Amino acid sequence: MHRLHFEEPGPPCPTELPGGTPAWLVSRYADVRQVLSDPRFGRAQLYAPDAPALSGVPDLVNDPDLMFNQDGPDHLRLRRTLRRAFTPRAVARWRPWIAAIVEELLDRLEARPQPADVVAEFALPLPVAVISRLMGLEESAWNRLREWSEHAFSDGTHEGEQVAAALGEFSAFGAALLAERRRTPGDDLVSGIVTAADAEGGVLEAQLVSLVCGLVVGGHDSTMTMLGNALLYLLGERRDTWPRLGADEEAAGRVADRLVHLVPLGDDRGSTRHAATDAEVGGVTIPAGAIVLADCGMANRDPEVFPPTTLHDLFAPLEAPTLSFGAGPHYCLGAWLARTELQLALHRLAARFPNLRLADPTDPIVWRTGTTSRSPRRLGVSW
């Protein structure tokens, strides 16, 4: 079973990024929240011409045009194009058709011979179908989207030229999608982005393309990863929770919250920032120009905030907001959508398949490789 090891959080201290670049590690809950919320700690300067490279190969996450890598007015201008799209009220309106997609996939799963692969039949197609419906994408594009996502979140094992070529195709797809929605707008997220960006003014086309591509991959890769990891943990180690998950949708929501909180999307648990000025964090002065690594995984286990007695109680409400979706101006726009998908998926799967179990619990888990997110490549289940 895959185990994640976390050090005890402590005061800010010097560390190194994977490539050897000096940085400051911030790991306590209050300190991480401060760094993620304080405008003195930004993202844009990480991509200045003289800044050290954060990745050895090109990837979408380190695209300077990406909304996540903008600060101040540039970031707000882009974020305003999406401000109404992912509110709790908007997601509540989507809930019935998301639930319908869940049921359709469960019907298909039930018709499969056993054991069936719950990743291929459920954890992967659910978020792809949801984000595709939101953005008005055809099912014929799904395989290409999956391939582009793997390169967008490359962990450095792909050849640089291969990643660059895939991201070039992805950008061309995003640009063509934007152009098509300008010509014939519809009732979809991309059309809404185009309309809002035109009304806002000053949004560069390259930033819009990165925004659309970021929504496509973020909208399905993250949720697929969360769901796959959740099912592995629940069926492999916490099978005792399964009956309650199926009987109580609200309880399933608390389990979803707790699992998002406890299980990072990948092995890289830090979110980097650049210190614009000297800034005091947790009683320590971090110097201007420093790169700061805010470790959300360690902060989410800070015993001062999340008592060890309830940390692994999956049905206990979180004592404070999780940092898995970030905090401050860059807080994940899709957090409410991801939570809704995960809650509905776990609740309905457990309700429809009360006897669901791993087909062979001794089977070694094969992990998806080549990307910064990490989840099982397949999970054989029987019911």
Short mmCIF file of C-alpha atoms in Angstrom, two decimals:
data_model
loop_
_atom_site.label_atom_id
_atom_site.label_comp_id
_atom_site.label_asym_id
_atom_site.label_seq_id
_atom_site.Cartn_x
_atom_site.Cartn_y
_atom_site.Cartn_z
CA MET A 1 0.00 0.00 0.00
CA HIS A 2 1.30 3.45 -0.87
CA ARG A 3 2.24 5.39 2.25
CA LEU A 4 2.86 9.10 2.52
CA HIS A 5 5.32 10.33 5.10
CA PHE A 6 5.01 13.80 6.61
CA GLU A 7 7.45 15.53 8.91
CA GLU A 8 6.14 17.42 11.94
CA PRO A 9 5.45 21.06 10.95
CA GLY A 10 7.73 23.68 12.50
CA PRO A 11 8.98 27.26 12.09
CA PRO A 12 10.08 28.48 8.64
CA CYS A 13 13.51 27.08 7.76
CA PRO A 14 15.93 26.95 4.79
CA THR A 15 15.46 24.09 2.33
CA GLU A 16 16.09 23.26 -1.34
CA LEU A 17 13.75 22.72 -4.28
CA PRO A 18 14.12 19.37 -6.12
CA GLY A 19 16.57 20.95 -8.60
CA GLY A 20 18.78 22.30 -5.80
CA THR A 21 17.54 25.91 -5.79
CA PRO A 22 17.64 27.39 -2.24
CA ALA A 23 14.22 28.09 -0.74
CA TRP A 24 12.41 28.56 2.56
CA LEU A 25 10.09 25.82 3.82
CA VAL A 26 6.89 26.97 5.53
CA SER A 27 4.90 24.13 7.08
CA ARG A 28 2.66 25.22 9.98
CA TYR A 29 -1.01 25.81 9.18
CA ALA A 30 -1.11 29.50 10.15
CA ASP A 31 2.18 30.20 8.37
CA VAL A 32 1.12 28.46 5.14
CA ARG A 33 -2.21 30.33 5.15
CA GLN A 34 -0.30 33.59 5.59
CA VAL A 35 2.07 32.91 2.69
CA LEU A 36 -0.77 31.86 0.36
CA SER A 37 -2.86 34.93 1.30
CA ASP A 38 -0.23 37.68 1.69
CA PRO A 39 0.25 39.77 -1.52
CA ARG A 40 3.96 40.08 -0.69
CA PHE A 41 4.27 36.41 -1.69
CA GLY A 42 3.43 36.16 -5.40
CA ARG A 43 3.76 33.76 -8.32
CA ALA A 44 4.59 35.97 -11.31
CA GLN A 45 8.18 36.73 -10.26
CA LEU A 46 8.95 32.99 -10.25
CA TYR A 47 8.92 33.31 -14.05
CA ALA A 48 11.01 36.47 -14.41
CA PRO A 49 13.79 36.20 -17.06
CA ASP A 50 16.53 35.84 -14.41
CA ALA A 51 14.57 33.41 -12.17
CA PRO A 52 15.85 29.83 -11.77
CA ALA A 53 13.84 27.25 -13.74
CA LEU A 54 11.22 25.46 -11.64
CA SER A 55 11.00 22.53 -14.06
CA GLY A 56 13.43 20.85 -16.42
CA VAL A 57 10.78 20.35 -19.13
CA PRO A 58 7.96 22.60 -20.35
CA ASP A 59 4.59 22.02 -18.70
CA LEU A 60 1.27 23.78 -18.36
CA VAL A 61 1.67 24.38 -14.62
CA ASN A 62 4.73 26.56 -15.24
CA ASP A 63 3.24 28.51 -18.16
CA PRO A 64 3.64 32.21 -17.22
CA ASP A 65 0.32 32.94 -19.00
CA LEU A 66 -1.60 30.58 -16.71
CA MET A 67 -4.01 32.38 -14.34
CA PHE A 68 -2.38 30.67 -11.35
CA ASN A 69 0.94 32.31 -12.27
CA GLN A 70 -0.43 35.86 -12.46
CA ASP A 71 -0.56 38.34 -9.57
CA GLY A 72 -2.43 41.53 -8.74
CA PRO A 73 -4.53 43.20 -11.45
CA ASP A 74 -3.53 40.67 -14.16
CA HIS A 75 -4.71 37.80 -11.98
CA LEU A 76 -7.93 39.56 -10.94
CA ARG A 77 -8.77 40.41 -14.56
CA LEU A 78 -8.54 36.73 -15.54
CA ARG A 79 -10.28 35.47 -12.41
CA ARG A 80 -13.22 37.81 -12.99
CA THR A 81 -13.94 36.03 -16.28
CA LEU A 82 -14.82 32.98 -14.18
CA ARG A 83 -16.17 34.54 -11.00
CA ARG A 84 -19.77 33.36 -11.47
CA ALA A 85 -18.95 30.02 -13.09
CA PHE A 86 -18.00 27.90 -10.08
CA THR A 87 -19.91 29.42 -7.17
CA PRO A 88 -21.72 27.03 -4.79
CA ARG A 89 -25.02 28.27 -6.27
CA ALA A 90 -23.89 27.46 -9.83
CA VAL A 91 -22.64 24.00 -8.82
CA ALA A 92 -25.93 23.32 -7.00
CA ARG A 93 -27.74 23.92 -10.30
CA TRP A 94 -25.45 21.39 -12.00
CA ARG A 95 -25.91 18.75 -9.30
CA PRO A 96 -28.87 16.91 -10.93
CA TRP A 97 -27.09 16.31 -14.24
CA ILE A 98 -23.83 15.41 -12.48
CA ALA A 99 -25.84 12.83 -10.51
CA ALA A 100 -27.34 11.56 -13.78
CA ILE A 101 -23.84 11.03 -15.25
CA VAL A 102 -22.86 9.14 -12.07
CA GLU A 103 -25.91 6.84 -12.41
CA GLU A 104 -25.25 6.21 -16.10
CA LEU A 105 -21.66 5.18 -15.36
CA LEU A 106 -22.84 2.93 -12.53
CA ASP A 107 -25.29 1.24 -14.92
CA ARG A 108 -22.39 0.56 -17.29
CA LEU A 109 -20.20 -0.72 -14.44
CA GLU A 110 -22.94 -3.10 -13.29
CA ALA A 111 -23.16 -4.57 -16.80
CA ARG A 112 -19.42 -5.33 -16.92
CA PRO A 113 -18.06 -8.81 -16.16
CA GLN A 114 -16.40 -9.13 -12.77
CA PRO A 115 -13.81 -8.19 -11.72
CA ALA A 116 -14.14 -4.78 -13.36
CA ASP A 117 -11.68 -1.88 -13.39
CA VAL A 118 -13.34 0.89 -11.35
CA VAL A 119 -10.76 3.43 -12.56
CA ALA A 120 -11.43 2.87 -16.27
CA GLU A 121 -15.20 2.48 -15.79
CA PHE A 122 -15.86 5.20 -13.21
CA ALA A 123 -13.05 7.30 -11.70
CA LEU A 124 -11.70 8.43 -15.10
CA PRO A 125 -14.85 8.92 -17.22
CA LEU A 126 -16.87 10.77 -14.55
CA PRO A 127 -14.81 13.99 -14.29
CA VAL A 128 -14.05 13.93 -18.03
CA ALA A 129 -17.78 13.77 -18.80
CA VAL A 130 -18.55 16.57 -16.32
CA ILE A 131 -15.93 19.05 -17.53
CA SER A 132 -16.71 18.18 -21.17
CA ARG A 133 -20.39 18.96 -20.65
CA LEU A 134 -19.54 22.23 -18.90
CA MET A 135 -17.23 23.30 -21.71
CA GLY A 136 -19.30 21.92 -24.58
CA LEU A 137 -16.66 19.39 -25.72
CA GLU A 138 -17.40 16.38 -27.90
CA GLU A 139 -16.78 12.87 -26.58
CA SER A 140 -14.51 12.28 -29.57
CA ALA A 141 -11.95 14.65 -27.96
CA TRP A 142 -11.71 12.72 -24.68
CA ASN A 143 -8.73 10.52 -25.57
CA ARG A 144 -6.75 13.51 -26.82
CA LEU A 145 -7.58 15.44 -23.64
CA ARG A 146 -6.26 12.55 -21.54
CA GLU A 147 -2.98 12.47 -23.49
CA TRP A 148 -2.55 16.24 -23.29
CA SER A 149 -3.21 16.18 -19.55
CA GLU A 150 -0.45 13.66 -18.99
CA HIS A 151 2.00 15.97 -20.74
CA ALA A 152 0.60 19.12 -19.11
CA PHE A 153 1.44 17.67 -15.68
CA SER A 154 4.65 15.92 -16.76
CA ASP A 155 6.98 15.00 -13.91
CA GLY A 156 10.05 15.34 -16.11
CA THR A 157 10.20 11.74 -17.36
CA HIS A 158 8.83 12.70 -20.79
CA GLU A 159 11.24 14.07 -23.38
CA GLY A 160 11.16 17.87 -23.47
CA GLU A 161 10.43 17.91 -27.23
CA GLN A 162 7.59 15.43 -26.78
CA VAL A 163 6.01 17.59 -24.05
CA ALA A 164 6.46 20.76 -26.09
CA ALA A 165 4.79 19.16 -29.12
CA ALA A 166 1.83 17.90 -27.06
CA LEU A 167 1.37 21.28 -25.37
CA GLY A 168 1.55 22.97 -28.79
CA GLU A 169 -1.31 20.75 -30.01
CA PHE A 170 -3.24 21.46 -26.81
CA SER A 171 -2.81 25.23 -27.19
CA ALA A 172 -3.96 25.04 -30.81
CA PHE A 173 -7.03 23.13 -29.64
CA GLY A 174 -7.75 25.79 -26.98
CA ALA A 175 -7.31 28.64 -29.47
CA ALA A 176 -9.60 26.94 -32.02
CA LEU A 177 -12.23 26.33 -29.31
CA LEU A 178 -12.19 30.00 -28.31
CA ALA A 179 -12.47 31.10 -31.95
CA GLU A 180 -15.40 28.74 -32.53
CA ARG A 181 -17.26 30.03 -29.44
CA ARG A 182 -16.73 33.62 -30.60
CA ARG A 183 -18.36 32.75 -33.92
CA THR A 184 -21.18 30.66 -32.49
CA PRO A 185 -21.54 31.18 -28.72
CA GLY A 186 -23.59 28.68 -26.73
CA ASP A 187 -24.66 28.00 -23.17
CA ASP A 188 -21.29 26.64 -22.04
CA LEU A 189 -18.34 27.69 -19.93
CA VAL A 190 -16.04 28.62 -22.84
CA SER A 191 -18.69 30.89 -24.38
CA GLY A 192 -19.13 32.52 -20.97
CA ILE A 193 -15.37 33.07 -20.68
CA VAL A 194 -15.23 34.72 -24.12
CA THR A 195 -18.14 37.04 -23.29
CA ALA A 196 -16.74 37.95 -19.87
CA ALA A 197 -13.20 38.53 -21.23
CA ASP A 198 -14.50 40.84 -23.97
CA ALA A 199 -16.51 42.80 -21.39
CA GLU A 200 -13.53 42.94 -19.03
CA GLY A 201 -11.03 44.10 -21.67
CA GLY A 202 -7.26 43.82 -21.50
CA VAL A 203 -7.15 40.01 -21.36
CA LEU A 204 -4.45 38.66 -23.67
CA GLU A 205 -5.41 35.84 -26.03
CA ALA A 206 -2.50 33.68 -24.79
CA GLN A 207 -3.86 34.03 -21.25
CA LEU A 208 -7.34 32.96 -22.39
CA VAL A 209 -5.90 29.92 -24.18
CA SER A 210 -3.98 28.93 -21.03
CA LEU A 211 -7.13 29.48 -18.97
CA VAL A 212 -9.20 27.15 -21.18
CA CYS A 213 -6.49 24.48 -21.27
CA GLY A 214 -6.02 24.77 -17.51
CA LEU A 215 -9.74 24.27 -16.93
CA VAL A 216 -9.82 21.18 -19.16
CA VAL A 217 -6.95 19.38 -17.43
CA GLY A 218 -7.59 20.70 -13.93
CA GLY A 219 -11.26 19.87 -14.24
CA HIS A 220 -10.72 16.18 -14.81
CA ASP A 221 -7.19 15.14 -13.78
CA SER A 222 -7.49 16.38 -10.19
CA THR A 223 -10.92 14.85 -9.57
CA MET A 224 -9.93 11.56 -11.19
CA THR A 225 -6.84 11.44 -8.96
CA MET A 226 -8.84 12.23 -5.82
CA LEU A 227 -11.48 9.60 -6.62
CA GLY A 228 -8.99 6.86 -7.51
CA ASN A 229 -6.97 7.42 -4.34
CA ALA A 230 -10.15 7.62 -2.23
CA LEU A 231 -11.41 4.28 -3.55
CA LEU A 232 -8.07 2.58 -2.99
CA TYR A 233 -7.96 3.80 0.62
CA LEU A 234 -11.63 3.12 1.42
CA LEU A 235 -11.76 -0.35 -0.13
CA GLY A 236 -8.23 -1.34 0.88
CA GLU A 237 -8.03 -0.01 4.45
CA ARG A 238 -11.34 1.49 5.56
CA ARG A 239 -13.92 -0.96 4.24
CA ASP A 240 -15.81 -0.47 7.55
CA THR A 241 -16.91 2.98 6.34
CA TRP A 242 -18.62 1.67 3.18
CA PRO A 243 -22.14 1.00 4.57
CA ARG A 244 -22.44 4.50 6.06
CA LEU A 245 -21.16 6.09 2.85
CA GLY A 246 -24.00 4.49 0.91
CA ALA A 247 -26.68 5.27 3.50
CA ASP A 248 -25.89 8.92 4.23
CA GLU A 249 -25.05 11.45 1.50
CA GLU A 250 -24.12 14.13 4.03
CA ALA A 251 -21.70 11.75 5.72
CA ALA A 252 -20.21 10.98 2.29
CA GLY A 253 -19.55 14.71 1.92
CA ARG A 254 -17.60 14.77 5.19
CA VAL A 255 -15.59 11.74 4.05
CA ALA A 256 -14.86 13.50 0.75
CA ASP A 257 -13.66 16.58 2.65
CA ARG A 258 -11.44 14.53 4.95
CA LEU A 259 -9.89 12.50 2.10
CA VAL A 260 -9.15 15.62 0.02
CA HIS A 261 -7.53 17.02 3.17
CA LEU A 262 -5.42 13.94 3.94
CA VAL A 263 -4.35 12.64 0.52
CA PRO A 264 -2.36 15.04 -1.72
CA LEU A 265 -2.75 14.82 -5.49
CA GLY A 266 0.89 13.80 -5.86
CA ASP A 267 4.28 13.56 -4.20
CA ASP A 268 4.97 17.28 -4.73
CA ARG A 269 3.10 18.76 -1.79
CA GLY A 270 4.46 22.30 -1.91
CA SER A 271 3.15 25.48 -3.51
CA THR A 272 5.94 27.91 -4.38
CA ARG A 273 5.88 31.68 -3.99
CA HIS A 274 8.36 34.58 -4.42
CA ALA A 275 8.93 37.05 -1.57
CA ALA A 276 8.72 40.59 -2.97
CA THR A 277 10.00 42.17 0.28
CA ASP A 278 11.34 41.07 3.64
CA ALA A 279 8.40 39.49 5.46
CA GLU A 280 7.98 37.99 8.90
CA VAL A 281 6.30 34.59 8.96
CA GLY A 282 5.88 32.66 12.19
CA GLY A 283 8.47 34.79 13.97
CA VAL A 284 11.09 34.32 11.23
CA THR A 285 12.11 36.97 8.68
CA ILE A 286 12.07 35.63 5.13
CA PRO A 287 14.29 37.86 2.96
CA ALA A 288 13.17 39.68 -0.17
CA GLY A 289 13.77 37.66 -3.33
CA ALA A 290 13.53 34.29 -1.58
CA ILE A 291 11.55 31.38 -3.02
CA VAL A 292 9.11 30.05 -0.44
CA LEU A 293 7.78 26.48 -0.45
CA ALA A 294 4.43 26.36 1.36
CA ASP A 295 3.90 22.70 2.29
CA CYS A 296 0.12 22.21 2.41
CA GLY A 297 0.46 18.49 3.21
CA MET A 298 2.36 19.16 6.43
CA ALA A 299 0.12 22.11 7.31
CA ASN A 300 -2.98 19.93 6.91
CA ARG A 301 -1.57 17.72 9.68
CA ASP A 302 -0.62 20.54 12.06
CA PRO A 303 -1.58 19.10 15.48
CA GLU A 304 -2.27 22.62 16.76
CA VAL A 305 -5.20 22.82 14.32
CA PHE A 306 -6.11 19.22 13.44
CA PRO A 307 -5.93 17.09 16.61
CA PRO A 308 -4.39 13.64 16.10
CA THR A 309 -7.44 12.14 17.87
CA THR A 310 -9.75 13.10 14.97
CA LEU A 311 -7.28 13.40 12.07
CA HIS A 312 -8.20 9.98 10.65
CA ASP A 313 -11.86 10.00 11.71
CA LEU A 314 -13.28 10.18 8.18
CA PHE A 315 -16.75 11.24 9.36
CA ALA A 316 -15.55 14.09 11.59
CA PRO A 317 -16.04 17.60 10.15
CA LEU A 318 -12.75 19.38 9.47
CA GLU A 319 -11.70 21.65 12.32
CA ALA A 320 -10.49 24.34 9.90
CA PRO A 321 -10.59 24.86 6.10
CA THR A 322 -8.30 22.45 4.27
CA LEU A 323 -5.31 23.87 2.42
CA SER A 324 -5.54 21.19 -0.30
CA PHE A 325 -7.33 23.72 -2.52
CA GLY A 326 -4.93 26.52 -1.53
CA ALA A 327 -5.94 29.77 0.16
CA GLY A 328 -6.06 33.47 -0.59
CA PRO A 329 -6.39 34.96 -4.08
CA HIS A 330 -5.30 31.72 -5.81
CA TYR A 331 -7.81 29.51 -3.99
CA CYS A 332 -8.97 26.79 -6.41
CA LEU A 333 -12.01 27.97 -8.35
CA GLY A 334 -13.15 24.39 -8.95
CA ALA A 335 -13.08 23.33 -5.28
CA TRP A 336 -16.86 23.19 -4.87
CA LEU A 337 -17.32 21.28 -8.13
CA ALA A 338 -14.62 18.74 -7.16
CA ARG A 339 -16.20 18.23 -3.73
CA THR A 340 -19.65 17.73 -5.26
CA GLU A 341 -18.38 15.15 -7.77
CA LEU A 342 -16.47 13.26 -5.09
CA GLN A 343 -19.42 13.27 -2.66
CA LEU A 344 -21.92 12.05 -5.27
CA ALA A 345 -19.50 9.46 -6.65
CA LEU A 346 -18.68 7.90 -3.27
CA HIS A 347 -22.28 8.00 -1.99
CA ARG A 348 -23.93 6.53 -5.09
CA LEU A 349 -21.20 3.92 -5.67
CA ALA A 350 -21.55 2.68 -2.08
CA ALA A 351 -25.36 2.76 -2.30
CA ARG A 352 -25.50 0.81 -5.58
CA PHE A 353 -22.71 -1.63 -4.69
CA PRO A 354 -22.88 -2.26 -0.91
CA ASN A 355 -20.66 -5.34 -1.30
CA LEU A 356 -18.01 -3.64 -3.46
CA ARG A 357 -14.54 -4.89 -2.63
CA LEU A 358 -11.07 -5.11 -4.14
CA ALA A 359 -11.00 -8.19 -6.35
CA ASP A 360 -7.58 -9.17 -5.06
CA PRO A 361 -6.41 -7.13 -2.04
CA THR A 362 -2.92 -8.65 -2.37
CA ASP A 363 -2.57 -7.40 -5.95
CA PRO A 364 0.31 -4.89 -6.17
CA ILE A 365 -0.97 -1.45 -7.11
CA VAL A 366 0.25 -0.12 -10.45
CA TRP A 367 0.54 3.66 -10.20
CA ARG A 368 0.14 6.16 -13.01
CA THR A 369 3.60 7.45 -13.84
CA GLY A 370 4.95 10.38 -15.83
CA THR A 371 2.71 13.00 -14.19
CA THR A 372 2.94 15.05 -11.01
CA SER A 373 -0.44 13.70 -9.84
CA ARG A 374 -0.47 10.15 -8.51
CA SER A 375 -3.26 7.56 -8.34
CA PRO A 376 -3.82 3.88 -9.22
CA ARG A 377 -3.69 3.09 -12.94
CA ARG A 378 -6.33 0.40 -12.39
CA LEU A 379 -8.35 -1.04 -9.50
CA GLY A 380 -10.02 -4.41 -9.99
CA VAL A 381 -13.27 -4.68 -8.01
CA SER A 382 -16.03 -7.24 -7.48
CA TRP A 383 -19.47 -6.91 -5.91
#
